Amino acid sequence: YQRRVHGEDDEFLDDCELNLLKEVKKLISEGGADKGRILEIAKELVKILEKKPVLRANGKPVIGLNGLPILMDEKQKEERHADQPVLMPDKSPVLKLPGKKVVLHKNGTPLLDDKQKPVYIPEKEEVERFQGEPILLPNGQPLLVQPGKKPVLDHNGKPILDKNGKPLWVGEEDELALDAKGDPIINPDGTPKLKEPEPPPP
């Protein structure tokens, strides 16, 4: 029994599988083999056989921190970016969820919440970005695109909030009046100040 994961000619048998097979061989060679234990081992091997390697764009498997290929259930699918698997810091794949997609940094790594879990949004939604990075609300969640509008951002790309903690928006074609630091000027009523239209030429 061998698992083929690299390609047509390269094969891989991980330590877990090898140790299980060695135990079966030992039990049988000793005579009066423990059939119950052999059955347990067979079930474990079946579980392993039902897994598949996570492959990079070149067809090579992703190697985990333990030096072994990363495996996932046959029925699971991983998120991909630029034909590469989206990976967590521990090299495990970010799984696709029905009707959702993971939010990515501009380098293709997943945005993580405060519990170090990937952040997902509905599949049809898009995330507002600043210099390629997702714009985040104070709670760490990404700011979603609103058609025909653009968020009011400070010079660092952080959204400016109203008195209720909601992000401010202006029309897509509106131009904001900015102060010397490049931050939007906010009117006394809490609305962003817009640039005065240019007077028509004489």
Coordinates of C-alpha atoms in Angstrom, one line a residue:
Y1 CA 0.0 0.0 0.0
Q2 CA 1.4 3.4 -1.0
R3 CA -0.1 6.8 -1.6
R4 CA 0.8 8.7 -4.7
V5 CA 0.9 12.4 -4.1
H6 CA 3.8 14.0 -6.0
G7 CA 3.0 12.9 -9.5
E8 CA 3.2 9.8 -11.7
D9 CA 6.6 8.5 -10.4
D10 CA 6.9 9.8 -6.9
E11 CA 5.1 8.0 -4.0
F12 CA 4.8 8.8 -0.4
L13 CA 4.1 6.6 2.6
D14 CA 3.8 8.6 5.8
D15 CA 5.1 7.5 9.2
C16 CA 1.6 6.9 10.6
E17 CA 0.6 4.5 7.8
L18 CA 4.0 2.8 7.9
N19 CA 3.8 2.2 11.6
L20 CA 0.2 0.8 11.3
L21 CA 1.4 -1.6 8.6
K22 CA 4.4 -2.7 10.6
E23 CA 2.1 -3.5 13.6
V24 CA -0.2 -5.6 11.4
K25 CA 2.9 -7.5 10.1
K26 CA 4.1 -8.1 13.6
L27 CA 0.7 -9.3 14.8
I28 CA 0.4 -11.8 12.0
S29 CA 4.0 -13.0 12.3
E30 CA 3.5 -13.7 16.0
G31 CA 0.7 -16.2 15.2
G32 CA -2.7 -16.1 16.9
A33 CA -3.0 -12.5 15.8
D34 CA -5.4 -10.2 17.6
K35 CA -8.1 -9.9 14.9
G36 CA -9.8 -7.1 16.8
R37 CA -6.7 -5.0 16.7
I38 CA -6.1 -5.7 13.0
L39 CA -9.7 -4.6 12.3
E40 CA -9.0 -1.4 14.2
I41 CA -5.9 -0.8 12.2
A42 CA -7.8 -1.5 8.9
K43 CA -10.4 1.1 9.8
E44 CA -7.6 3.6 10.6
L45 CA -6.0 3.0 7.2
V46 CA -9.4 3.3 5.4
K47 CA -9.8 6.8 7.0
I48 CA -6.3 7.8 5.7
L49 CA -7.1 6.4 2.3
E50 CA -10.1 8.7 2.1
K51 CA -7.9 11.8 2.3
K52 CA -6.1 13.6 -0.5
P53 CA -3.1 15.9 -0.5
V54 CA -3.4 19.6 -0.9
L55 CA -1.5 20.5 -4.1
R56 CA 0.2 23.6 -5.3
A57 CA -0.1 25.0 -8.8
N58 CA 2.9 22.9 -9.9
G59 CA 1.2 19.7 -8.8
K60 CA 3.5 19.3 -5.8
P61 CA 1.9 18.7 -2.3
V62 CA 1.9 21.4 0.4
I63 CA 4.4 20.2 3.1
G64 CA 3.3 20.8 6.7
L65 CA 5.4 22.0 9.6
N66 CA 6.1 18.3 10.5
G67 CA 7.7 17.7 7.0
L68 CA 4.8 15.6 5.7
P69 CA 2.3 16.4 3.0
I70 CA -0.9 18.1 4.2
L71 CA -4.0 15.9 3.7
M72 CA -7.7 16.7 3.6
D73 CA -10.9 14.8 3.3
E74 CA -11.7 13.7 -0.3
K75 CA -15.0 15.6 -0.2
Q76 CA -13.5 18.9 1.0
K77 CA -12.3 21.7 -1.2
E78 CA -9.7 24.4 -0.3
E79 CA -9.8 28.1 -1.1
R80 CA -7.4 29.0 -3.9
H81 CA -5.8 32.3 -5.0
A82 CA -3.8 32.6 -8.2
D83 CA -4.2 28.8 -8.5
Q84 CA -2.4 28.3 -5.2
P85 CA -4.0 26.9 -2.1
V86 CA -4.9 29.5 0.6
L87 CA -3.0 28.4 3.7
M88 CA -3.2 29.1 7.4
P89 CA 0.0 29.9 9.3
D90 CA 0.3 26.2 10.3
K91 CA 0.1 25.3 6.5
S92 CA -3.4 23.8 6.9
P93 CA -5.7 24.7 4.0
V94 CA -8.5 27.2 4.3
L95 CA -11.6 25.3 3.4
K96 CA -14.3 26.4 1.0
L97 CA -17.7 27.0 2.7
P98 CA -21.0 26.9 0.7
G99 CA -22.1 30.3 -0.4
K100 CA -19.0 32.1 1.2
K101 CA -15.5 33.1 0.3
V102 CA -12.5 33.9 2.5
V103 CA -11.2 37.4 2.7
L104 CA -7.5 37.7 1.6
H105 CA -4.7 40.1 2.2
K106 CA -3.0 41.4 -0.9
N107 CA -0.3 38.7 -0.6
G108 CA -3.0 35.9 -0.8
T109 CA -2.9 35.0 2.9
P110 CA -6.3 34.8 4.7
L111 CA -7.6 37.6 7.0
L112 CA -7.9 36.1 10.5
D113 CA -10.2 37.2 13.3
D114 CA -9.3 37.6 17.0
K115 CA -9.6 33.8 17.4
Q116 CA -7.2 33.2 14.5
K117 CA -10.0 31.8 12.3
P118 CA -10.4 32.8 8.6
V119 CA -12.9 35.6 8.0
Y120 CA -15.5 34.7 5.4
I121 CA -18.0 36.9 3.6
P122 CA -21.0 36.0 1.3
E123 CA -19.8 34.8 -2.0
K124 CA -21.4 37.7 -4.0
E125 CA -20.0 40.5 -1.8
E126 CA -16.8 42.4 -2.2
V127 CA -14.5 44.0 0.3
E128 CA -13.4 47.7 0.3
R129 CA -9.6 47.9 0.0
F130 CA -6.9 50.5 0.7
Q131 CA -3.6 50.0 -1.1
G132 CA -4.6 46.4 -1.8
E133 CA -5.4 45.5 1.8
P134 CA -9.0 45.0 3.2
I135 CA -10.4 47.9 5.1
L136 CA -11.3 46.8 8.6
L137 CA -13.9 48.0 11.0
P138 CA -13.0 48.4 14.7
N139 CA -14.4 44.9 15.4
G140 CA -11.9 43.4 12.9
Q141 CA -14.6 42.7 10.3
P142 CA -14.0 43.8 6.7
L143 CA -15.9 46.8 5.3
L144 CA -18.1 45.5 2.4
V145 CA -18.6 47.4 -0.9
Q146 CA -21.8 49.4 -1.2
P147 CA -22.7 49.9 -4.9
G148 CA -22.5 53.6 -6.0
K149 CA -20.8 54.7 -2.8
K150 CA -17.3 54.9 -1.3
P151 CA -16.2 54.9 2.3
V152 CA -14.8 58.0 4.0
L153 CA -11.3 57.1 5.1
D154 CA -8.5 58.9 7.0
H155 CA -5.1 59.3 5.5
N156 CA -4.1 55.8 6.9
G157 CA -7.0 54.1 5.1
K158 CA -9.1 53.6 8.3
P159 CA -12.9 54.2 8.0
I160 CA -14.3 57.3 9.7
L161 CA -17.4 56.5 11.8
D162 CA -20.4 58.5 12.7
K163 CA -21.7 59.0 16.3
N164 CA -23.4 55.6 16.2
G165 CA -20.2 53.8 15.2
K166 CA -21.3 53.3 11.6
P167 CA -18.9 54.0 8.7
L168 CA -19.5 57.2 6.7
W169 CA -20.1 57.0 3.0
V170 CA -20.3 59.4 0.1
G171 CA -21.3 59.1 -3.5
E172 CA -18.8 57.4 -5.8
E173 CA -18.2 60.6 -7.7
D174 CA -18.0 62.9 -4.7
E175 CA -14.7 64.6 -3.8
L176 CA -14.0 65.1 -0.1
A177 CA -12.5 68.2 1.4
L178 CA -9.3 67.3 3.2
D179 CA -7.3 69.0 5.9
A180 CA -3.5 69.5 6.0
K181 CA -2.9 65.9 7.1
G182 CA -5.0 64.5 4.3
D183 CA -7.9 63.6 6.6
P184 CA -11.5 64.3 5.5
I185 CA -13.1 67.4 7.1
I186 CA -16.2 66.5 9.1
N187 CA -19.0 69.1 9.3
P188 CA -20.5 70.0 12.7
D189 CA -23.5 67.7 11.9
G190 CA -21.2 64.7 11.5
T191 CA -21.3 64.6 7.7
P192 CA -18.2 64.7 5.6
K193 CA -17.5 68.0 3.9
L194 CA -17.4 67.8 0.1
K195 CA -15.2 69.9 -2.2
E196 CA -16.9 72.9 -3.6
P197 CA -17.5 72.5 -7.4
E198 CA -15.1 74.4 -9.6
P199 CA -16.6 77.6 -10.9
P200 CA -17.2 77.5 -14.7
P201 CA -14.5 79.3 -16.7
P202 CA -15.4 82.9 -17.6

